[in-house]
Every structure is written in C-alpha cells, then in structure tokens.
CSV table of C-alpha atoms in Angstrom, one decimal:
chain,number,residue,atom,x,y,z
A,1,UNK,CA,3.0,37.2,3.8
A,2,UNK,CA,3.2,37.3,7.5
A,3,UNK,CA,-0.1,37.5,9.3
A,4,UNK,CA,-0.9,40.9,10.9
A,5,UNK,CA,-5.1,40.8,10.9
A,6,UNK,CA,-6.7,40.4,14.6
A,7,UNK,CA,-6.7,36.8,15.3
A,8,UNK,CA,-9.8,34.7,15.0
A,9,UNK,CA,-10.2,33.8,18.0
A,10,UNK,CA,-10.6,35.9,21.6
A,11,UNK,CA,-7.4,34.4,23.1
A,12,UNK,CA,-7.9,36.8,27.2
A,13,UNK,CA,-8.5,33.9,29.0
A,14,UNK,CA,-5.1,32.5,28.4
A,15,UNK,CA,-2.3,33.0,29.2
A,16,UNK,CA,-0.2,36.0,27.3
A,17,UNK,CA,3.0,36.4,25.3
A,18,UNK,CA,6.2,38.0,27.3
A,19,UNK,CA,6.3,41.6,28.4
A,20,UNK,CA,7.0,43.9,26.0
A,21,UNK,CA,6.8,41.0,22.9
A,22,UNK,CA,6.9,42.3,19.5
A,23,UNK,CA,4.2,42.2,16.6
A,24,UNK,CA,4.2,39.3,14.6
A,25,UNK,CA,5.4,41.1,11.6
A,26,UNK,CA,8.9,41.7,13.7
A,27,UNK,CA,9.1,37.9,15.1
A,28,UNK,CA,10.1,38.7,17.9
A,29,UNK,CA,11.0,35.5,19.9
A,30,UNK,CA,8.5,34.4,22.2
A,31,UNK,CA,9.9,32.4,25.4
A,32,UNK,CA,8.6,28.8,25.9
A,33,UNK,CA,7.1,29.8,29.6
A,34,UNK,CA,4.4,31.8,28.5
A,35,UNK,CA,3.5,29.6,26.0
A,36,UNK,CA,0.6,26.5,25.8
A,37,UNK,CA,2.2,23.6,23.7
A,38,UNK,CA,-1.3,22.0,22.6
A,39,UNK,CA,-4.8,23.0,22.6
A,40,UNK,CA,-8.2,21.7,21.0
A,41,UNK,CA,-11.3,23.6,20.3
A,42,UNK,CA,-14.0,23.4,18.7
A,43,UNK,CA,-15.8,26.1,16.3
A,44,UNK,CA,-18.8,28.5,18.0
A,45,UNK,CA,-21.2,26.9,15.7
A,46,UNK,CA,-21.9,23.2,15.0
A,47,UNK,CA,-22.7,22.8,11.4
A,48,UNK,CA,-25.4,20.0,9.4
A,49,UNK,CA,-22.7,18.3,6.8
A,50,UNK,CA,-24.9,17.7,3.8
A,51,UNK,CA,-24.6,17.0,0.3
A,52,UNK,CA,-26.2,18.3,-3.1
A,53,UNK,CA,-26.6,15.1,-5.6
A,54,UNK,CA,-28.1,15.1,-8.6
A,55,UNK,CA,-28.2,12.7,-11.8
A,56,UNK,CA,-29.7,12.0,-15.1
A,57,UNK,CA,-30.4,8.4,-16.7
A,58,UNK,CA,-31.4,7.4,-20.0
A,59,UNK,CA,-32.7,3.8,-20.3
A,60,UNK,CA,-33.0,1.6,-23.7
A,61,UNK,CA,-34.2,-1.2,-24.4
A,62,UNK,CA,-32.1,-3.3,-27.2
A,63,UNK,CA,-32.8,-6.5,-29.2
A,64,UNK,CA,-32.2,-9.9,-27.4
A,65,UNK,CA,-34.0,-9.4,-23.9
A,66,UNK,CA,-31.0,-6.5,-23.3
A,67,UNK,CA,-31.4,-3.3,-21.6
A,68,UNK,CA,-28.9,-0.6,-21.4
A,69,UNK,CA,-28.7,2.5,-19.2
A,70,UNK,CA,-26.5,5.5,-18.8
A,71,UNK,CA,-26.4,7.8,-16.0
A,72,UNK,CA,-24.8,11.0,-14.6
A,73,UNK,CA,-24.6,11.5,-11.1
A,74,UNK,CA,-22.9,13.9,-9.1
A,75,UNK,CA,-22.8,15.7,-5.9
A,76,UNK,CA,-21.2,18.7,-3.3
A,77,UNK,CA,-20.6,18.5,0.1
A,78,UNK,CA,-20.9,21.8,2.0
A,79,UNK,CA,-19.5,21.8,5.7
A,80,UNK,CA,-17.5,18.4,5.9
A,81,UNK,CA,-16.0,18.1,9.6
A,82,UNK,CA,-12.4,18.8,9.2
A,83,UNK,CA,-9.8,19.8,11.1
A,84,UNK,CA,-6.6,22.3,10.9
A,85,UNK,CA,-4.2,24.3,12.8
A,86,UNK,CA,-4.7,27.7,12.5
A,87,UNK,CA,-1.8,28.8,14.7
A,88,UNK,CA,-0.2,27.2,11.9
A,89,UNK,CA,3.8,29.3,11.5
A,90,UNK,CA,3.8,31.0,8.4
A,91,UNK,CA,6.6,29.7,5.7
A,92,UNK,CA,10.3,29.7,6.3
A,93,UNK,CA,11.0,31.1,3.4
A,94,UNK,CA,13.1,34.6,2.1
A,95,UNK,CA,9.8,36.8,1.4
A,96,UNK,CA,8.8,36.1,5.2
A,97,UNK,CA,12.2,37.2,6.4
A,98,UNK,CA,13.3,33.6,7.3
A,99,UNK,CA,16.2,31.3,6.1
A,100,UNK,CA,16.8,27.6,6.9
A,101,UNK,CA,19.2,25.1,5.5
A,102,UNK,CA,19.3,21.5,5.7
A,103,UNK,CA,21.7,21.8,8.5
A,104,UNK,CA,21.2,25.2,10.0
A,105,UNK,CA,17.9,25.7,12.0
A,106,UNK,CA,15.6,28.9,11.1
A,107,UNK,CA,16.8,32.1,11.6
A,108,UNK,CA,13.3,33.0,12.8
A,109,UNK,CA,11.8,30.4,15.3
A,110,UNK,CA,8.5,28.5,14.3
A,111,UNK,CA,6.9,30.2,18.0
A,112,UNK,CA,7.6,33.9,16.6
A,113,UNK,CA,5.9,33.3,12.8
A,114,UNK,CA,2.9,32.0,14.6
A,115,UNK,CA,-0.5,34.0,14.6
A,116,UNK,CA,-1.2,33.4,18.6
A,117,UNK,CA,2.3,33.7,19.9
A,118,UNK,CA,1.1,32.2,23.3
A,119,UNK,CA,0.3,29.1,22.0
A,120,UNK,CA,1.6,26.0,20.5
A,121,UNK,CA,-0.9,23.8,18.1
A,122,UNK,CA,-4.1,25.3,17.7
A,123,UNK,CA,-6.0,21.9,16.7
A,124,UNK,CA,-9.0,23.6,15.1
A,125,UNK,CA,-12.1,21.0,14.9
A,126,UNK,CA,-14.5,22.6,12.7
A,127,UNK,CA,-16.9,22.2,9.3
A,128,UNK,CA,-14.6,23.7,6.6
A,129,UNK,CA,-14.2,20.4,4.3
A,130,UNK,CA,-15.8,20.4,1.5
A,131,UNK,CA,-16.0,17.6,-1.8
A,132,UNK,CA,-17.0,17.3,-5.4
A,133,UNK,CA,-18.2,13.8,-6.6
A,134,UNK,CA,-18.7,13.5,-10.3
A,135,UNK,CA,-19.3,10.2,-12.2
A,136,UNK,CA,-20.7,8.1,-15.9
A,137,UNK,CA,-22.1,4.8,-14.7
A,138,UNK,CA,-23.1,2.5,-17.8
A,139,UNK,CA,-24.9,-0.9,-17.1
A,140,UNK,CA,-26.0,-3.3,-19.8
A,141,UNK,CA,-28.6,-6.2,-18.7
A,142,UNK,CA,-29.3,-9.2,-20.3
A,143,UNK,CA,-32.0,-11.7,-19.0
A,144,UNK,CA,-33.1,-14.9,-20.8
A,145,UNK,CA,-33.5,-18.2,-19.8
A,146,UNK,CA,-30.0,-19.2,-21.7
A,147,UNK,CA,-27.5,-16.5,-19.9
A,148,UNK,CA,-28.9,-14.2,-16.8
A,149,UNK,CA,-25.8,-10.9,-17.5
A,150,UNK,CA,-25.1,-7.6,-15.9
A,151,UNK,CA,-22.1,-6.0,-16.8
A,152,UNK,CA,-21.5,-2.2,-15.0
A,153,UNK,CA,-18.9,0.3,-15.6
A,154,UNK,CA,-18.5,3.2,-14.0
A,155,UNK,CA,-16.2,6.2,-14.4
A,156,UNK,CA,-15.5,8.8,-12.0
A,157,UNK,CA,-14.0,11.7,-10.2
A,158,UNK,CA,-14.0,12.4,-6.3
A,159,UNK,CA,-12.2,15.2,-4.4
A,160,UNK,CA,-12.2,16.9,-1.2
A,161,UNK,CA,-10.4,18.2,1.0
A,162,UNK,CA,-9.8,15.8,3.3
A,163,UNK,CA,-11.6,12.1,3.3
A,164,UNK,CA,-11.7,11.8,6.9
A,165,UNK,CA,-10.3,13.8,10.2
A,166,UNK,CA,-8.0,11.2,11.5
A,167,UNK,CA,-6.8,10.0,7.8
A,168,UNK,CA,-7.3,7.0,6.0
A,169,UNK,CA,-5.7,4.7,3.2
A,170,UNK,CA,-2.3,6.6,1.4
A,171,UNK,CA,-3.3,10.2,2.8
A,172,UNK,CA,-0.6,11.6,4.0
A,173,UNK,CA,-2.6,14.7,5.9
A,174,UNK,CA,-2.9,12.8,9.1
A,175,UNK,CA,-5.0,13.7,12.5
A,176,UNK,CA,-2.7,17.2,12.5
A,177,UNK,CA,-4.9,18.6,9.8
A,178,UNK,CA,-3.7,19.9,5.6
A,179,UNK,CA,-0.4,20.8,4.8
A,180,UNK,CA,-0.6,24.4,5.7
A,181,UNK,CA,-2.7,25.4,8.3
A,182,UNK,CA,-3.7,28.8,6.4
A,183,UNK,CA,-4.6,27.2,2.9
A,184,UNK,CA,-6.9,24.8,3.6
A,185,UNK,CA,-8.3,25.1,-0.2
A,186,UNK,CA,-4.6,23.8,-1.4
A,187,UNK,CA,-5.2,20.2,-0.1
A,188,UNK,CA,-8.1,20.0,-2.6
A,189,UNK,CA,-7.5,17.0,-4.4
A,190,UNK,CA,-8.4,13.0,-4.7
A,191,UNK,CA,-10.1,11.3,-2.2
A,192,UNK,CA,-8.9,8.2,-0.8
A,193,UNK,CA,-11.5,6.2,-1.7
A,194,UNK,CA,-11.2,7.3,-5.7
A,195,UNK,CA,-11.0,5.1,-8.3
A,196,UNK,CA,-11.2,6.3,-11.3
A,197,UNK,CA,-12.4,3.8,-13.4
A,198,UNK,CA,-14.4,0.1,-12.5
A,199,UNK,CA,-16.1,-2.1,-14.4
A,200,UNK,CA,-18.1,-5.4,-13.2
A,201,UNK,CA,-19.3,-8.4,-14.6
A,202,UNK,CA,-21.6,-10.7,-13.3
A,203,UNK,CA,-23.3,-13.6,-15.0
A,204,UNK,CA,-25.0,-16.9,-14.7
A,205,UNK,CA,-25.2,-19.4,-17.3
A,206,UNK,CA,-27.5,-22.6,-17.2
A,207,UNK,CA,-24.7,-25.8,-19.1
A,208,UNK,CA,-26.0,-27.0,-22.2
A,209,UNK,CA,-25.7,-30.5,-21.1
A,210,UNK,CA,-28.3,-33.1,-20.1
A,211,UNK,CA,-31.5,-34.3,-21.3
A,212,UNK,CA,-32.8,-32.0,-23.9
A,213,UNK,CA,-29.8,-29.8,-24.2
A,214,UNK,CA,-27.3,-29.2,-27.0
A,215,UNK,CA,-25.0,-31.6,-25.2
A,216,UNK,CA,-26.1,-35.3,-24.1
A,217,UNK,CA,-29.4,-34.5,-24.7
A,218,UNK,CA,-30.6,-38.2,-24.9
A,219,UNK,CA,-29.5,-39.0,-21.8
A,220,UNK,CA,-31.6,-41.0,-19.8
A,221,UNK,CA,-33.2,-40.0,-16.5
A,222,UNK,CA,-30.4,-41.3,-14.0
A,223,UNK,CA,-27.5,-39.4,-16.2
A,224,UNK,CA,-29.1,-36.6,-16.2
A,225,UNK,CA,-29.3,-36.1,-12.5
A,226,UNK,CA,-25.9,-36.0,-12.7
A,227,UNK,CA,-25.1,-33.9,-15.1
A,228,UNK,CA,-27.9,-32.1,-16.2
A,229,UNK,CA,-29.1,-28.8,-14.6
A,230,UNK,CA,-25.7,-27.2,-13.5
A,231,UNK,CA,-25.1,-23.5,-13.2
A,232,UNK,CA,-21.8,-21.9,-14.2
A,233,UNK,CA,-21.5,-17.9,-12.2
A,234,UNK,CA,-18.7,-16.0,-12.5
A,235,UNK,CA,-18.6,-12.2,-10.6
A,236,UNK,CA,-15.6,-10.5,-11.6
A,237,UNK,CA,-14.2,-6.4,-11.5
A,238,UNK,CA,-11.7,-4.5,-12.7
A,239,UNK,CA,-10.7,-0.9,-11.7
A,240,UNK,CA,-8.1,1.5,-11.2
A,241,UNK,CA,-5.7,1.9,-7.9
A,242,UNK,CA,-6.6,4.1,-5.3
A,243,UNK,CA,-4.4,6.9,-4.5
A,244,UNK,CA,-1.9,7.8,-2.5
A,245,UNK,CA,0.2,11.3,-1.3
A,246,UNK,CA,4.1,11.9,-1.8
A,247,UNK,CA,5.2,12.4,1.5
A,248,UNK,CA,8.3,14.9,1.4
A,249,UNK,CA,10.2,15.6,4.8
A,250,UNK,CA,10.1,19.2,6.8
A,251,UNK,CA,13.4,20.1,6.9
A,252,UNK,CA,14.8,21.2,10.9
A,253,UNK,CA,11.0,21.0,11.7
A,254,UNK,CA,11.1,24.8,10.2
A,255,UNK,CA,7.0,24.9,9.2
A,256,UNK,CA,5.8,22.6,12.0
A,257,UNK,CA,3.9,20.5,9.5
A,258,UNK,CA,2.8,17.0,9.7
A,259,UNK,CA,1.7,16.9,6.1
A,260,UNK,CA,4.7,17.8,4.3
A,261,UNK,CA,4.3,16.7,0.6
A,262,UNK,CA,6.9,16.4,-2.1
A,263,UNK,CA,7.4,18.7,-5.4
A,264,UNK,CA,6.1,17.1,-8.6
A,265,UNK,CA,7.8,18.1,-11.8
A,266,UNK,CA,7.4,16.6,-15.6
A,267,UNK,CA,7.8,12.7,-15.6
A,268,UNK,CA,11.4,12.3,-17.1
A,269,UNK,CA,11.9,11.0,-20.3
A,270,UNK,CA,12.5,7.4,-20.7
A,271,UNK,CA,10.4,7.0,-17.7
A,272,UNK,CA,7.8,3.4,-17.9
A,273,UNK,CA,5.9,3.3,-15.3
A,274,UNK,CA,5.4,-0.2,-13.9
A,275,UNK,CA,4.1,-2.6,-11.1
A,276,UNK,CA,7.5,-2.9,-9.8
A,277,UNK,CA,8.3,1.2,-10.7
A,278,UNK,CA,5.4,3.1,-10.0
A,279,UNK,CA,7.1,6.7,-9.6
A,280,UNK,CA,10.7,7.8,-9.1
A,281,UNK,CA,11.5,10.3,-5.8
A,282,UNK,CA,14.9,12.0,-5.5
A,283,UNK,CA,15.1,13.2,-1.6
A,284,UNK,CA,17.8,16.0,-2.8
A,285,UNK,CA,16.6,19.4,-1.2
A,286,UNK,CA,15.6,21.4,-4.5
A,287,UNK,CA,16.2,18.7,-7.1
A,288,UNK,CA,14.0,18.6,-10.0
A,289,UNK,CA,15.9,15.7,-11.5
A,290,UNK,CA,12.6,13.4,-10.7
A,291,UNK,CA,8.9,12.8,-11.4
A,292,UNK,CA,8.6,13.7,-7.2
A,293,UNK,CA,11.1,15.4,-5.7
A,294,UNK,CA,12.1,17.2,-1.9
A,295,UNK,CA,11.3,20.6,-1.5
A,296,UNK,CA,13.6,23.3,-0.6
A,297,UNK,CA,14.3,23.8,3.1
A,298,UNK,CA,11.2,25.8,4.3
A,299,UNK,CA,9.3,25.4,1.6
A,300,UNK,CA,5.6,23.7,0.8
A,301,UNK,CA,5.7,20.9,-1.5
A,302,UNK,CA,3.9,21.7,-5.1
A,303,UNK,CA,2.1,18.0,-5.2
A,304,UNK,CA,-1.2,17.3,-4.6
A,305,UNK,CA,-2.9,15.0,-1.9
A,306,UNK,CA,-3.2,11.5,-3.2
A,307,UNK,CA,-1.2,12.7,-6.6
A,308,UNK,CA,-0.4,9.5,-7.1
A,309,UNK,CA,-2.2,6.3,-8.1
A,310,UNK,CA,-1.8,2.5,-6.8
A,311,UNK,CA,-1.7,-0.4,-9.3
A,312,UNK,CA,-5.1,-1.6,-10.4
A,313,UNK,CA,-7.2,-4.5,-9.2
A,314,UNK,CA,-8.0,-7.5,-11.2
A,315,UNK,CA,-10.8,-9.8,-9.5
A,316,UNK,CA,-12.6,-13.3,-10.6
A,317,UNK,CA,-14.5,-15.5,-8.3
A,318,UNK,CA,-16.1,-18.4,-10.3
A,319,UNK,CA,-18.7,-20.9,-8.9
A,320,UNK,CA,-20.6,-24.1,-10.4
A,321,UNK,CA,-23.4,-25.3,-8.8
A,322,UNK,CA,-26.7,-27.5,-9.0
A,323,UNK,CA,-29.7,-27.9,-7.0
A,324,UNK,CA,-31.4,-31.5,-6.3
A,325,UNK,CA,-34.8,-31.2,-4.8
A,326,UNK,CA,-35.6,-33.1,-1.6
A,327,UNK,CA,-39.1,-32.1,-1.7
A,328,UNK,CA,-41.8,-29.0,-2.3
A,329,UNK,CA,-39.7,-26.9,0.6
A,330,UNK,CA,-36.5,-28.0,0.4
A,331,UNK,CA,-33.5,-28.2,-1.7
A,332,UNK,CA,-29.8,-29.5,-1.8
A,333,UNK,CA,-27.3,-27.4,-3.4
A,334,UNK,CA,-23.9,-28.8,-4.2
A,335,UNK,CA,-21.8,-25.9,-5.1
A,336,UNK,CA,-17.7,-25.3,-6.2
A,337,UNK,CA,-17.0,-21.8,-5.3
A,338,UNK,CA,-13.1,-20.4,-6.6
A,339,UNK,CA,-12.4,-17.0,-5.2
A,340,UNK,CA,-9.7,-15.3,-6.8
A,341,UNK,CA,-10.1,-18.0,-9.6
A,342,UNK,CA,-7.2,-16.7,-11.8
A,343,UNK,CA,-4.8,-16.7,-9.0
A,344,UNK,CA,-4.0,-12.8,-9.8
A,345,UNK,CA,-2.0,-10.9,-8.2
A,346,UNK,CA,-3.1,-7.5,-6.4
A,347,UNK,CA,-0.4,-5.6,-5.1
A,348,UNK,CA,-1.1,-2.9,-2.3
A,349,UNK,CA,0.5,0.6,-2.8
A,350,UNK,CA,4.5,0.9,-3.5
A,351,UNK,CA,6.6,2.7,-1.1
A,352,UNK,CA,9.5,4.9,-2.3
C-alpha cells in the first residue's frame, strides 16, 4: 500500500517538494526542479558485522589405518553492510492506484509514488544484510605406507540477502541495492558463492614396481633407479553449479528498479533440463507458459535471487613424480603434472 508514515529520515536541509504538493497517498506530481536526482548516505550508526558459528563433530576411528569424521557447522550473520533505496516508488500496480502497459507509460509518475518526493534515488549504505550458513562436511582419512587418502564431501546451504554491495558472480541485484527498495527481507535467498554439494579426493599412491615390490621386484640396483620409487597423486573435485538470478525487464521504467527479476512458475512438462537447456524463459508480459517467465507491467517478479543453478564442475589434476637424492640436504624431483587431466569440459553459466 502506498506509504503515508513520517519518513525516516529528517529531509529540512534539502530542498522541498512544489508549493502546495499533495500527500503521497494522492500522487500528486512533483515537478523535476525541486527535485535531487541522486543522493548517498550513510546510516547514523556504524554497526560491528559479525557472525554466530557453531558445529558439532564426531570422529571414528575404523579398521585399516582409516579415520572418519562428521561434522555440523553453521552460522548467522547479524548487521551485513548492505545497501538499498529507500525512496524506492511503491508498485505500479491497480491496488496503488497506478496502471502501465507495455506501451503506455504510468498513469502515476515514479516521482509522485515515492516516499521523499524531493528526491530521486535515496542510495541507502547501511548494516541491514543478514545470512544463514548451514552445512554436513564428511571426511574419511586413510594413511599407510601403501596409499596416503583423503576424500571430503561436504553438503551445504548459504543465504543472505545480498553477497556483496556492488554484486558479484550471476546476482542480478547490482550496486542499486534488492529488488524493492521497501522489502529488503524478499531478496533472501542463495548466495553467490553456494554450492550445494562438493566432494574432493586427494591421494597419493607409492607404484608397486622396483626392487622389492609386487612388480619387478628383482630388479637390480641400476633398474631400480629408474623405475622404482615413483609416486602416482591425483587431487580431483566435484560439486554443484553456482547460482545465478532470472533477470526479467521493468517495463516503461514504471518501478525504477535495477533488480527486476522474472516470475517462476511449475517446470512444464516434458521439460529435461540439460547442459545445452538449462531453463526455458518466455519474455511475454504475463505468460506463465514457462519455467521463468516476464512479469506483468508494474509488477515484482515472484523468483528468487540466484533461483537458478549453473552446471556442475568436474575437476582432475594428476601428477607422477620421483625424488633422486643428491645428498643429506638435497633432492631432485622429476615430476609430470596433468591439470585438467580428463580434458573435461566446465561450462560457465547459460544465458537465456
């Protein structure tokens, strides 16, 4: 509903709407002379961001020289630097007394559904972010003299509000703050940097070959130096895509919004989704014909930030290597190092 309560901030020093201007609640057009187009401040009180964490492990140790440990861990951050637009115009939409089409402008002007009618953007620099970390982390370790093994996997949940004030990775709330300037809490969702899922292998096995070992193990002195004593390491990871917002577009500029995102309705059947068909968008005003779809002119998109997730990443560098001593102090390593060993292919997030 339109906004009626006394503003926020003490707005006498600056410069005030026409003579004889009406209420907000009457949007009453407020002429572009008396008004500021951009101003930044900053809140009365500087805030300490910080963070709750807490966790609980279990540790085990199994048969073979293997340990195994589970953990919780999870944590809340109070007071995250953010930033918004309070002066943010209220919706264009029928209950706020406004109509706009996709080629007709607003019947109510973006200046008079505005809280401080004598100014433009209110960029807002303040500590009203706030984020929820939540996460499993498994880890099995196996040392012996035969195989050296630690394989970690980890699933978890982040969210907040925003994952930094200027953006970052496939966030589509940019340096202009969330998607409405009045409902900060409704940009609650993944951070950028969430990956669901991840799990890590790293190992290093000593080759049975050479003197003494399974293989070749009558070899004489001079063959073994050769092939004797060589290391086989492989580190590779697996885990989820990070996410990414459905951008949407705001229609004759009627909300003022940067952050515009897209409706999100029930994936339609038949639907696969694939690395070359990650989502399907229909840009129709009002459609519903499509997993994400365009808002009606005036309207707020329905979608979450970062709703949607980028194909996953496959890693595997492998490395063989063998040390020759020189002397007590010093050693020569020849080493083979692949990176990207399986020649896998990572793609980056999909556009529409």
């Amino acid at each position: 509903a339109p906004l009626s309560s006394p503003p926020a901030f003490n707005t006498n020093a600056l410069p005030q709407a026409a003579a004889g201007a009406a209420p907000l609640v009457s949007y009453a057009t407020n002429p572009s002379t008396s008004t500021l187009g951009f101003v930044q401040t900053q809140g009365d009180h500087t805030l300490n961001p910080y963070y709750l964490t807490w966790n609980l492990g279990v540790e085990r140790e199994l048969p073979w020289a293997t340990k195994l440990e589970v953990d919780y861990i999870g944590n809340h951050g109070t007071h995250l630097f953010s930033r918004s637009n309070p002066n943010a115009p209220v919706e264009c939409i029928a209950i706020n007394g406004c109509t706009v089409t996709a080629t007709t402008p607003a019947t109510v002007p973006v200046a008079a559904r505005t809280p401080y009618m004598n100014l433009g953007m209110l960029v807002y620099a303040g500590f009203d972010g706030f984020a929820n970390y939540n996460a499993m982390d498994v880890k099995v370790e196996h040392r012996a003299k035969d195989l050296d093994m630690v394989v970690a996997y980890t699933w978890s949940k982040a969210l907040d509000t925003k994952s930094s004030v200027g953006s970052i990775g496939g966030d589509d709330a940019g340096w202009a703050g969330p998607q409405d300037g009045h409902n900060i809490a409704a940009d609650y969702g993944r951070g950028n940097f969430d990956i669901r899922q991840r799990l890590a292998i790293s190992a290093v096995y000593p080759l049975p070959i050479g003197k003494g070992k399974a293989l070749l193990g009558n070899s004489s002195s001079l063959v073994d130096e050769a092939i004797g004593g060589w290391k086989f390491g492989v580190i590779s990871s697996l885990q989820g895509g990070i996410p990414f917002t459905i951008g949407a577009q705001d229609i004759q500029g009627a909300n003022s919004t940067y952050s515009e995102r897209a409706n999100i309705n029930p994936i339609p059947a038949g639907f696969h989704q694939s690395l070359a068909k990650q989502f399907i968008y229909d840009s129709t005003p009002g459609s519903t014909d499509a997993q994400y779809t365009q808002p009606e002119p005036g309207y707020f998109g329905d979608s979450r930030r970062d709703a949607q997730g980028s194909p996953g990443e496959i890693t595997a560098d492998l490395s063989l290597a063998k040390n020759f001593p020189i002397r007590e102090k010093a050693n020569f390593e020849f080493r083979f190092d692949a990176f990207n060993a399986l020649n896998h292919w990572n793609p980056g997030q999909p556009g529409e």
